[in-house]
PDB file of C-alpha atoms in Angstrom:
ATOM      1  CA  MET A   1     111.286  63.234 113.468  1.00 71.00           C
ATOM      2  CA  ASP A   2     114.724  61.634 113.732  1.00 77.00           C
ATOM      3  CA  ALA A   3     116.236  64.390 111.623  1.00 81.00           C
ATOM      4  CA  PHE A   4     114.684  67.025 113.888  1.00 77.00           C
ATOM      5  CA  LEU A   5     115.979  65.332 117.043  1.00 76.00           C
ATOM      6  CA  GLU A   6     119.452  65.059 115.508  1.00 82.00           C
ATOM      7  CA  TRP A   7     119.320  68.740 114.560  1.00 82.00           C
ATOM      8  CA  ILE A   8     118.310  69.702 118.136  1.00 80.00           C
ATOM      9  CA  THR A   9     121.162  67.581 119.512  1.00 81.00           C
ATOM     10  CA  ASN A  10     123.602  69.453 117.272  1.00 83.00           C
ATOM     11  CA  ASN A  11     121.980  72.846 117.992  1.00 82.00           C
ATOM     12  CA  PRO A  12     120.929  72.711 121.662  1.00 81.00           C
ATOM     13  CA  SER A  13     120.534  76.489 121.863  1.00 86.00           C
ATOM     14  CA  TYR A  14     117.313  76.071 119.841  1.00 88.00           C
ATOM     15  CA  ALA A  15     115.788  73.497 122.209  1.00 89.00           C
ATOM     16  CA  HIS A  16     113.912  76.231 124.068  1.00 90.00           C
ATOM     17  CA  TYR A  17     112.261  77.451 120.885  1.00 94.00           C
ATOM     18  CA  SER A  18     111.148  73.950 119.900  1.00 93.00           C
ATOM     19  CA  VAL A  19     109.202  73.406 123.136  1.00 95.00           C
ATOM     20  CA  LEU A  20     107.706  76.902 123.163  1.00 96.00           C
ATOM     21  CA  GLY A  21     106.811  76.742 119.464  1.00 95.00           C
ATOM     22  CA  LEU A  22     105.295  73.266 119.530  1.00 94.00           C
ATOM     23  CA  ALA A  23     103.183  74.057 122.610  1.00 95.00           C
ATOM     24  CA  CYS A  24     101.942  77.236 120.947  1.00 95.00           C
ATOM     25  CA  PHE A  25     101.355  75.736 117.497  1.00 94.00           C
ATOM     26  CA  GLU A  26      99.391  72.738 118.772  1.00 92.00           C
ATOM     27  CA  ALA A  27      96.946  75.168 120.419  1.00 91.00           C
ATOM     28  CA  LEU A  28      96.588  77.612 117.508  1.00 91.00           C
ATOM     29  CA  ILE A  29      93.430  77.469 115.458  1.00 87.00           C
ATOM     30  CA  GLY A  30      94.082  75.840 112.104  1.00 82.00           C
ATOM     31  CA  ILE A  31      97.694  74.903 112.779  1.00 87.00           C
ATOM     32  CA  GLY A  32      96.752  72.914 115.878  1.00 82.00           C
ATOM     33  CA  LEU A  33      94.750  70.485 113.783  1.00 80.00           C
ATOM     34  CA  PHE A  34      98.006  69.395 112.122  1.00 84.00           C
ATOM     35  CA  ILE A  35     100.527  69.631 114.987  1.00 83.00           C
ATOM     36  CA  SER A  36     100.073  66.703 117.326  1.00 81.00           C
ATOM     37  CA  GLY A  37     100.602  66.876 121.061  1.00 85.00           C
ATOM     38  CA  ALA A  38     102.514  63.618 120.624  1.00 88.00           C
ATOM     39  CA  LEU A  39     105.190  65.590 118.775  1.00 90.00           C
ATOM     40  CA  LEU A  40     105.609  67.982 121.703  1.00 93.00           C
ATOM     41  CA  LEU A  41     105.672  65.052 124.124  1.00 93.00           C
ATOM     42  CA  SER A  42     108.316  63.236 122.058  1.00 91.00           C
ATOM     43  CA  VAL A  43     110.525  66.304 121.810  1.00 92.00           C
ATOM     44  CA  ALA A  44     110.120  67.062 125.531  1.00 95.00           C
ATOM     45  CA  ILE A  45     111.018  63.479 126.470  1.00 94.00           C
ATOM     46  CA  PHE A  46     114.071  63.607 124.222  1.00 91.00           C
ATOM     47  CA  LEU A  47     115.261  66.960 125.575  1.00 93.00           C
ATOM     48  CA  TYR A  48     114.784  65.832 129.164  1.00 94.00           C
ATOM     49  CA  ALA A  49     116.364  62.387 128.664  1.00 91.00           C
ATOM     50  CA  GLN A  50     119.364  63.911 126.880  1.00 89.00           C
ATOM     51  CA  GLN A  51     119.633  66.527 129.641  1.00 91.00           C
ATOM     52  CA  LEU A  52     119.411  69.346 127.115  1.00 91.00           C
ATOM     53  CA  LEU A  53     116.675  71.036 129.186  1.00 94.00           C
ATOM     54  CA  SER A  54     115.526  70.554 132.761  1.00 96.00           C
ATOM     55  CA  ILE A  55     111.946  69.523 133.444  1.00 97.00           C
ATOM     56  CA  GLU A  56     111.296  72.921 135.019  1.00 97.00           C
ATOM     57  CA  VAL A  57     112.386  74.733 131.868  1.00 97.00           C
ATOM     58  CA  ILE A  58     110.431  72.374 129.608  1.00 97.00           C
ATOM     59  CA  LEU A  59     107.262  72.871 131.626  1.00 98.00           C
ATOM     60  CA  ALA A  60     107.656  76.659 131.865  1.00 98.00           C
ATOM     61  CA  LEU A  61     108.121  76.874 128.098  1.00 98.00           C
ATOM     62  CA  ALA A  62     105.219  74.503 127.395  1.00 97.00           C
ATOM     63  CA  PHE A  63     102.953  76.477 129.754  1.00 98.00           C
ATOM     64  CA  THR A  64     103.890  79.770 128.098  1.00 98.00           C
ATOM     65  CA  GLY A  65     103.442  78.423 124.572  1.00 97.00           C
ATOM     66  CA  ALA A  66     100.079  76.844 125.399  1.00 96.00           C
ATOM     67  CA  VAL A  67      98.769  80.052 126.975  1.00 97.00           C
ATOM     68  CA  ILE A  68      99.882  82.077 123.941  1.00 97.00           C
ATOM     69  CA  GLY A  69      98.156  79.639 121.586  1.00 96.00           C
ATOM     70  CA  ASP A  70      94.948  79.443 123.613  1.00 96.00           C
ATOM     71  CA  GLN A  71      94.690  83.173 124.172  1.00 97.00           C
ATOM     72  CA  SER A  72      95.308  83.837 120.469  1.00 96.00           C
ATOM     73  CA  GLY A  73      92.427  81.542 119.548  1.00 94.00           C
ATOM     74  CA  PHE A  74      90.101  83.157 122.086  1.00 95.00           C
ATOM     75  CA  TRP A  75      90.852  86.703 120.955  1.00 96.00           C
ATOM     76  CA  ILE A  76      90.570  85.755 117.278  1.00 94.00           C
ATOM     77  CA  GLY A  77      87.156  84.316 118.156  1.00 92.00           C
ATOM     78  CA  ARG A  78      86.158  87.545 119.862  1.00 93.00           C
ATOM     79  CA  TRP A  79      87.339  89.501 116.824  1.00 94.00           C
ATOM     80  CA  ILE A  80      85.511  87.397 114.205  1.00 91.00           C
ATOM     81  CA  GLY A  81      82.475  86.665 116.400  1.00 86.00           C
ATOM     82  CA  PRO A  82      80.100  89.311 115.047  1.00 79.00           C
ATOM     83  CA  ALA A  83      80.957  88.542 111.414  1.00 86.00           C
ATOM     84  CA  PHE A  84      80.836  84.797 112.063  1.00 85.00           C
ATOM     85  CA  HIS A  85      77.301  84.961 113.423  1.00 80.00           C
ATOM     86  CA  THR A  86      76.048  86.512 110.177  1.00 83.00           C
ATOM     87  CA  SER A  87      78.021  84.206 107.880  1.00 86.00           C
ATOM     88  CA  GLN A  88      76.372  81.689 105.570  1.00 88.00           C
ATOM     89  CA  PHE A  89      77.938  78.839 107.573  1.00 84.00           C
ATOM     90  CA  ALA A  90      76.488  80.145 110.852  1.00 80.00           C
ATOM     91  CA  THR A  91      73.090  80.665 109.257  1.00 84.00           C
ATOM     92  CA  ARG A  92      73.057  77.108 107.917  1.00 88.00           C
ATOM     93  CA  TYR A  93      74.105  75.564 111.253  1.00 80.00           C
ATOM     94  CA  ARG A  94      72.371  78.068 113.574  1.00 83.00           C
ATOM     95  CA  ARG A  95      70.752  75.411 115.780  1.00 86.00           C
ATOM     96  CA  HIS A  96      74.066  73.601 116.407  1.00 79.00           C
ATOM     97  CA  ILE A  97      75.951  76.840 116.989  1.00 79.00           C
ATOM     98  CA  ASP A  98      73.336  78.123 119.424  1.00 81.00           C
ATOM     99  CA  ARG A  99      73.446  74.842 121.342  1.00 81.00           C
ATOM    100  CA  THR A 100      77.266  74.913 121.471  1.00 78.00           C
ATOM    101  CA  GLU A 101      77.317  78.515 122.676  1.00 81.00           C
ATOM    102  CA  THR A 102      74.712  77.743 125.349  1.00 82.00           C
ATOM    103  CA  LEU A 103      76.867  74.852 126.605  1.00 81.00           C
ATOM    104  CA  ILE A 104      79.956  77.052 126.689  1.00 83.00           C
ATOM    105  CA  ARG A 105      78.160  79.788 128.610  1.00 81.00           C
ATOM    106  CA  ARG A 106      76.729  77.275 131.087  1.00 83.00           C
ATOM    107  CA  TYR A 107      79.747  74.972 131.469  1.00 83.00           C
ATOM    108  CA  GLY A 108      82.534  77.239 130.230  1.00 82.00           C
ATOM    109  CA  TRP A 109      85.107  76.194 132.805  1.00 89.00           C
ATOM    110  CA  GLY A 110      84.500  72.521 131.987  1.00 89.00           C
ATOM    111  CA  ALA A 111      84.631  73.125 128.244  1.00 87.00           C
ATOM    112  CA  ILE A 112      87.898  75.026 128.615  1.00 90.00           C
ATOM    113  CA  LEU A 113      89.429  72.270 130.768  1.00 91.00           C
ATOM    114  CA  VAL A 114      88.252  69.425 128.539  1.00 88.00           C
ATOM    115  CA  GLY A 115      89.291  71.381 125.443  1.00 86.00           C
ATOM    116  CA  ARG A 116      92.816  71.781 126.799  1.00 90.00           C
ATOM    117  CA  ILE A 117      93.184  68.093 127.730  1.00 89.00           C
ATOM    118  CA  ILE A 118      91.737  66.516 124.555  1.00 86.00           C
ATOM    119  CA  PRO A 119      94.082  67.040 121.588  1.00 84.00           C
ATOM    120  CA  ALA A 120      91.413  66.702 118.873  1.00 80.00           C
ATOM    121  CA  ILE A 121      89.577  69.830 120.055  1.00 83.00           C
ATOM    122  CA  ARG A 122      92.439  71.714 121.717  1.00 87.00           C
ATOM    123  CA  SER A 123      92.758  74.360 119.015  1.00 87.00           C
ATOM    124  CA  ILE A 124      89.015  74.775 118.414  1.00 86.00           C
ATOM    125  CA  VAL A 125      87.640  75.371 121.922  1.00 89.00           C
ATOM    126  CA  PRO A 126      89.386  78.739 122.477  1.00 92.00           C
ATOM    127  CA  LEU A 127      88.048  80.041 119.163  1.00 89.00           C
ATOM    128  CA  VAL A 128      84.495  78.878 119.827  1.00 88.00           C
ATOM    129  CA  THR A 129      84.669  80.259 123.364  1.00 91.00           C
ATOM    130  CA  GLY A 130      85.701  83.636 121.963  1.00 92.00           C
ATOM    131  CA  ILE A 131      82.988  83.571 119.301  1.00 90.00           C
ATOM    132  CA  SER A 132      80.392  82.806 121.988  1.00 88.00           C
ATOM    133  CA  GLU A 133      81.303  86.061 123.770  1.00 86.00           C
ATOM    134  CA  TYR A 134      82.255  84.174 126.936  1.00 90.00           C
ATOM    135  CA  SER A 135      83.631  86.459 129.645  1.00 92.00           C
ATOM    136  CA  ALA A 136      87.252  87.328 128.876  1.00 95.00           C
ATOM    137  CA  LEU A 137      88.235  87.418 132.557  1.00 96.00           C
ATOM    138  CA  LYS A 138      86.667  84.021 133.226  1.00 94.00           C
ATOM    139  CA  TYR A 139      88.324  82.611 130.122  1.00 95.00           C
ATOM    140  CA  ILE A 140      91.755  83.835 131.179  1.00 96.00           C
ATOM    141  CA  ILE A 141      91.376  82.425 134.700  1.00 96.00           C
ATOM    142  CA  PHE A 142      90.012  79.054 133.576  1.00 95.00           C
ATOM    143  CA  ASP A 143      92.520  78.794 130.743  1.00 96.00           C
ATOM    144  CA  LEU A 144      95.444  79.404 133.103  1.00 97.00           C
ATOM    145  CA  LEU A 145      94.064  76.709 135.406  1.00 96.00           C
ATOM    146  CA  ALA A 146      93.517  74.288 132.500  1.00 96.00           C
ATOM    147  CA  VAL A 147      96.990  74.924 131.084  1.00 97.00           C
ATOM    148  CA  GLY A 148      98.446  74.395 134.562  1.00 97.00           C
ATOM    149  CA  ILE A 149      96.746  70.999 134.805  1.00 96.00           C
ATOM    150  CA  TRP A 150      97.814  70.119 131.254  1.00 96.00           C
ATOM    151  CA  THR A 151     101.402  71.162 132.024  1.00 97.00           C
ATOM    152  CA  THR A 152     101.431  68.978 135.133  1.00 97.00           C
ATOM    153  CA  LEU A 153     100.196  66.011 133.095  1.00 96.00           C
ATOM    154  CA  LEU A 154     102.844  66.734 130.459  1.00 97.00           C
ATOM    155  CA  GLY A 155     105.536  66.790 133.148  1.00 97.00           C
ATOM    156  CA  LEU A 156     104.361  63.476 134.604  1.00 96.00           C
ATOM    157  CA  ALA A 157     104.352  61.925 131.122  1.00 96.00           C
ATOM    158  CA  VAL A 158     107.846  63.248 130.334  1.00 96.00           C
ATOM    159  CA  ILE A 159     109.368  62.062 133.615  1.00 95.00           C
ATOM    160  CA  GLY A 160     107.509  58.739 133.592  1.00 93.00           C
ATOM    161  CA  THR A 161     108.303  57.924 129.989  1.00 91.00           C
ATOM    162  CA  SER A 162     111.929  59.044 130.103  1.00 85.00           C
ATOM    163  CA  SER A 163     112.485  56.844 133.177  1.00 79.00           C
ATOM    164  CA  LEU A 164     111.634  53.840 130.986  1.00 78.00           C
ATOM    165  CA  PHE A 165     114.691  54.627 128.856  1.00 67.00           C
ATOM    166  CA  ALA A 166     117.067  55.315 131.758  1.00 62.00           C
ATOM    167  CA  GLY A 167     119.399  52.541 132.747  1.00 52.00           C
TER     168      GLY A 167
END
């Protein structure tokens, strides 16, 4: 981490890409299980505290990256949905999958919001929502709302935490 922060300090023109990329990668299915939101938060705090990026730029980039990651997961889920439902895994766990899909259809907006806020399931919820054939329009609207709330929380954490290190 220290080496990355030193590299960003020496190459500030890449700071934008680090925020956008980390926000996207932490939401992508598969990759998101290994990229922690704490890494994005740490980098955002550093960039803001060192005045390499303004909070507005950090939040705009984080919002964009998160939407790209979430939407990718949803549309991958829509694409693999039919094949997934006939897979050996789905056949073996049919009862659990049916229950999960029923919950998503009934409480989709809540699942999308909770999935965006909780890091452990952040990259899985969009995929499962897509597999469950949840309405694409509803998903887009609720995802934008959820990412907006998440971005606001990220901004509060960045400003609040960086103020601990100021003066």
